[in-house]
Coordinates of C-alpha atoms in Angstrom, one line a residue:
X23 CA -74.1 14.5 -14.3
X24 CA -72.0 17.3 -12.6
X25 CA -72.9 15.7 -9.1
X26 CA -71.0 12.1 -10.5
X27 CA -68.1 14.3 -11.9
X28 CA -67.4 15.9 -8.6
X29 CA -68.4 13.1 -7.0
X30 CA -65.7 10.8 -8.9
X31 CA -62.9 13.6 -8.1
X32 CA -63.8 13.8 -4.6
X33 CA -63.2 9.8 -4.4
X34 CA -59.9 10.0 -6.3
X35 CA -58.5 12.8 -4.1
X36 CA -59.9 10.8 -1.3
X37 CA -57.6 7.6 -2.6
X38 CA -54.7 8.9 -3.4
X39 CA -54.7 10.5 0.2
X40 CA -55.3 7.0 1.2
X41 CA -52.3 5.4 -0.8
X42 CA -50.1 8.4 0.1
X43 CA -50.8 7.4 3.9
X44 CA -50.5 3.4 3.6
X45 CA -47.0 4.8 1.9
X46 CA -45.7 6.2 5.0
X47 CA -47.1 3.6 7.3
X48 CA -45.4 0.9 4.9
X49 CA -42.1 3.0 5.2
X50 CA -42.2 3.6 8.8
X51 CA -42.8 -0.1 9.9
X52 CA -39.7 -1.0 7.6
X53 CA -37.9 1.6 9.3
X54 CA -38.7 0.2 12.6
X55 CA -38.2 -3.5 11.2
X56 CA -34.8 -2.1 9.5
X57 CA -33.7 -1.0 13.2
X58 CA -34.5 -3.8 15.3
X59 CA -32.4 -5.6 12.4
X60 CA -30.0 -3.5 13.1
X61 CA -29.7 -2.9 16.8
X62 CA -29.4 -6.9 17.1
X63 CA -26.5 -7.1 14.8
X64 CA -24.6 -4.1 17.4
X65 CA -25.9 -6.2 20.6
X66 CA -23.5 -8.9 19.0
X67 CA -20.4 -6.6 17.5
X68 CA -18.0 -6.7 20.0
X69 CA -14.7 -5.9 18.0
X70 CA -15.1 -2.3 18.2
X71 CA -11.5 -1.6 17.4
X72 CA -11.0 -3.4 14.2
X73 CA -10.2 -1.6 10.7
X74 CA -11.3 -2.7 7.5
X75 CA -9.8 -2.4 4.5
X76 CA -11.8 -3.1 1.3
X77 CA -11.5 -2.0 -2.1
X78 CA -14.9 -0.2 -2.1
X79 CA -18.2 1.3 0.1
X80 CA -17.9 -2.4 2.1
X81 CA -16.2 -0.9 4.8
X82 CA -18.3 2.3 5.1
X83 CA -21.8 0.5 5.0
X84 CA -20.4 -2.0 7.6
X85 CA -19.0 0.9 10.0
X86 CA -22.4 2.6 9.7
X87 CA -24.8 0.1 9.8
X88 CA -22.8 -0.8 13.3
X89 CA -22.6 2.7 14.3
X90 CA -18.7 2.4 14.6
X91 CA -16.1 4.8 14.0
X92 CA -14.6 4.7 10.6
X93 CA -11.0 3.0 11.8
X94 CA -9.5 2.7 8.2
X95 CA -8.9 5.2 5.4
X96 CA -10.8 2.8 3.2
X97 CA -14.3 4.9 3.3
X98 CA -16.5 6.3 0.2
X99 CA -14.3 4.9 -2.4
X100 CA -13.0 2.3 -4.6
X101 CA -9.9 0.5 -5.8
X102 CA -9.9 -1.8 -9.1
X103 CA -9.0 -5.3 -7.8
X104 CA -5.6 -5.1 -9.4
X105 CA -4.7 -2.4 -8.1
X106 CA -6.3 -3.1 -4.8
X107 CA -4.0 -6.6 -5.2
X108 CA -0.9 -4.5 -5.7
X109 CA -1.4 -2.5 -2.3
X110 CA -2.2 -5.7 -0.5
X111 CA 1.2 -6.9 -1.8
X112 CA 3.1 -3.7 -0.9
X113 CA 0.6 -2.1 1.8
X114 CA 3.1 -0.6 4.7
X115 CA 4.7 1.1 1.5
X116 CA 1.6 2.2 -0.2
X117 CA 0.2 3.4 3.0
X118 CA 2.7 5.5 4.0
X119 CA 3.2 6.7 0.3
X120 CA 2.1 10.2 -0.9
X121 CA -1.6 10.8 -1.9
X122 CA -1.4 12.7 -5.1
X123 CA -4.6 14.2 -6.8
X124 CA -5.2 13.2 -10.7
X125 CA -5.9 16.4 -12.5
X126 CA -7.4 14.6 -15.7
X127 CA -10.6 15.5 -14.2
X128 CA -13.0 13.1 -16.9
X129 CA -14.3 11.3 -14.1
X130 CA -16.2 14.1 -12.3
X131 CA -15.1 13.4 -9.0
X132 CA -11.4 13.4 -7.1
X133 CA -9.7 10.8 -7.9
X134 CA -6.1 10.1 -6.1
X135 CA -2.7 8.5 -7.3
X136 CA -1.6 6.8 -3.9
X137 CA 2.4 6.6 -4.6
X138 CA 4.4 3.7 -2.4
X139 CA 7.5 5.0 -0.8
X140 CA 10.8 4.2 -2.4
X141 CA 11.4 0.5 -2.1
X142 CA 8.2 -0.2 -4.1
X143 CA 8.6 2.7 -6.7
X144 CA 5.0 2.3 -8.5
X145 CA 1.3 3.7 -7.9
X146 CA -2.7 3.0 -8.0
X147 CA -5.4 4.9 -8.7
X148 CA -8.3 5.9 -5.8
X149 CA -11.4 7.0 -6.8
X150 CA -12.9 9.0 -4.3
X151 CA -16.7 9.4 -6.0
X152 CA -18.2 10.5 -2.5
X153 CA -16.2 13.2 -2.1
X154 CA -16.6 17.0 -3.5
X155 CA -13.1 17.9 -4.0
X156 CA -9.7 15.9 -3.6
X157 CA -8.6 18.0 -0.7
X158 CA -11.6 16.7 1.2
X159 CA -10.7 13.6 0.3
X160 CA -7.1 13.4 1.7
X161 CA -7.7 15.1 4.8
X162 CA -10.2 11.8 5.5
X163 CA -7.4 9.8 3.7
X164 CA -4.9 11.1 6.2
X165 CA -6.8 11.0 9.4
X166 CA -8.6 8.2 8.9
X167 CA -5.4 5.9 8.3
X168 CA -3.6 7.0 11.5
X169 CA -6.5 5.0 13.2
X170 CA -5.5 1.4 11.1
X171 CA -5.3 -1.3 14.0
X172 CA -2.8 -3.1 11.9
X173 CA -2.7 -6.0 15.1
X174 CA -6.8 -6.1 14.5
X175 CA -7.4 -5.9 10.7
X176 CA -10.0 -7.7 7.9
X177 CA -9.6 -7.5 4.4
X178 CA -13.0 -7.3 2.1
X179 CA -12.1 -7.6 -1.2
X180 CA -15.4 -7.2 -3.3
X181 CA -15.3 -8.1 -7.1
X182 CA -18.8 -8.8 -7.9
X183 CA -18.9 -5.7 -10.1
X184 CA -16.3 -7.1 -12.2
X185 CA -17.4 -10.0 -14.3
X186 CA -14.2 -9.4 -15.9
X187 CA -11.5 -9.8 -13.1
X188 CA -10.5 -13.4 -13.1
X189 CA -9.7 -14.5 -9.7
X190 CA -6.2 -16.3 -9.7
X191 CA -3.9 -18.0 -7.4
X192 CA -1.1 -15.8 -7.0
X193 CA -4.0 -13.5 -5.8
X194 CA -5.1 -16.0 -3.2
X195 CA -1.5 -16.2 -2.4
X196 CA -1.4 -12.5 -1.3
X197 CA -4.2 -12.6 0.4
X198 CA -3.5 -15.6 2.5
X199 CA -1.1 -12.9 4.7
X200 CA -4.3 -11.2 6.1
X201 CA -7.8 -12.1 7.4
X202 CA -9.8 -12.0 4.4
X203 CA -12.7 -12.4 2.6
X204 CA -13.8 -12.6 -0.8
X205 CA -17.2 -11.3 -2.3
X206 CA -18.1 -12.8 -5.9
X207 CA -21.0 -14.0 -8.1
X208 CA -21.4 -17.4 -8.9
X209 CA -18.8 -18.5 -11.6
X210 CA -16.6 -15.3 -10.5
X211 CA -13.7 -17.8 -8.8
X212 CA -13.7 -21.0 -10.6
X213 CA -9.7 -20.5 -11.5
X214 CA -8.0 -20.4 -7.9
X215 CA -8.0 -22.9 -4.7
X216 CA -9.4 -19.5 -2.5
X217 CA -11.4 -20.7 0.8
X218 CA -12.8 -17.8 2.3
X219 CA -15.5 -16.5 -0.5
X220 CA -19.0 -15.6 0.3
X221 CA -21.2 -15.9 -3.3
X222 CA -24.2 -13.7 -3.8
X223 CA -27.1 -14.9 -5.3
X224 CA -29.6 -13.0 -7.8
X225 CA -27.2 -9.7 -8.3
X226 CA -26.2 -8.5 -11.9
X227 CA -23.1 -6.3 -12.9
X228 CA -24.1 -2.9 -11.6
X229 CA -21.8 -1.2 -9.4
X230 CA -22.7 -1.1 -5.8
X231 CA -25.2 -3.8 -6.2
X232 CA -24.6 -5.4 -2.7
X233 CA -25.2 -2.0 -0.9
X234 CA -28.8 -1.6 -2.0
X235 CA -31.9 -2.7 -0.2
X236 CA -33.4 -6.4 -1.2
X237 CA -36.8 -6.4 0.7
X238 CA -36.8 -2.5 2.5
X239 CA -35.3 -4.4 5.6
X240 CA -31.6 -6.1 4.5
X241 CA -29.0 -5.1 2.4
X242 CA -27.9 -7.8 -0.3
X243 CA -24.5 -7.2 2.0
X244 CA -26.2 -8.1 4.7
X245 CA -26.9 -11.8 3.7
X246 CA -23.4 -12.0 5.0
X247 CA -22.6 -12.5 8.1
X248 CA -20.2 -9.8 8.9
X249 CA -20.4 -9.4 12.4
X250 CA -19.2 -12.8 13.4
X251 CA -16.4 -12.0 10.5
X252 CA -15.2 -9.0 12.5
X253 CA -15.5 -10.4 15.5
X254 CA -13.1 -13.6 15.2

């Protein structure tokens, strides 16, 4: 009896040693899968100049999974869509405006009030949720926007964690000034004439959905193509 006991601890030690290793192989051959991906989405980037401005991690994710540097201010953060339409509106003004911090503090992390200078006398709200403190944050802010190739831009506006934003025409009408595109959900953009929209499929509401892994290998961001996007 004591022989069958040790023996059936043995064999679970032995099989959890076994699932622990097929673990790592599984992770390292997606790794490698994830990088060949990868390297043949860089073989194609050519636009190595080109600054993105989007109104959340889009930009960041796309400069990293490219291994490009970060040539917009637009990193780590996120801007609600209407106030990411107001600075699209206004953006020579809002960009050169003042970067205050907001000292509410009930978000738990910095969070920025990016003033317009005086001929567009109004404000929007950064939240900066990768960042430790606020002063982190605008030194990036400040660095990273002296790099904006404003001859070689793109424009990512992603509202598919906003079932509640309702896409409009006099959006579309802003927009049209740049080289754009839209990310939504199905059903997200039924009330404007807007062209350039790539839908996801299968995502819900949560925040950051398109940035997470759908099979180990591809981002759900990923399903577009945002090389050839940069590139024209």
């Amino acid at each position: 009896m004591a022989f069958r006991i040790e023996l059936s601890k043995t064999y679970g030690k032995n099989l959890q040693a076994m699932k622990k290793k097929l673990s790592e192989v599984k992770r390292k051959f997606l790794s490698f899968c994830e990088w060949l991906y990868i390297l043949q989405k860089k073989q194609k980037f050519k636009n190595k100049n080109v600054s993105i401005i989007s109104n959340d991690c889009a930009a960041g994710v796309i400069y990293h999974r490219l291994n490009c540097r970060f040539n917009s201010p637009f990193i780590n953060l996120y801007i609600e869509p209407s106030d990411f339409i107001k600075l699209l509106n206004n953006f020579n003004e809002f960009i050169n405006g003042e970067l205050l911090e907001d000292k509410t503090g009930k978000h738990g992390f910095p969070v920025g009030i990016l003033k317009a200078v005086s001929r567009c006398p109004c404000s929007i709200h950064i939240y900066f949720m990768h960042y430790k403190t606020f002063e982190e944050a605008k030194e990036c802010w400040n660095r990273r926007k002296q790099r904006i190739n404003y001859e070689n831009s793109r424009i990512i506006f992603d509202i598919t964690s906003h079932s509640d934003f309702i896409l409009e025409n006099k959006h579309i009408d802003i927009l049209k000034k740049y080289n754009y595109i839209i990310f939504a959900k199905k059903g997200q953009c039924l009330c404007c004439n807007a062209k350039n929209i790539f839908t996801f499929k299968n995502i819900d509401n949560k925040p950051g959905r398109i940035f997470n892994y759908k099979n180990g290998i591809k981002k759900y961001i990923d399903d577009f193509d945002y090389v050839r996007f940069l590139n024209n």
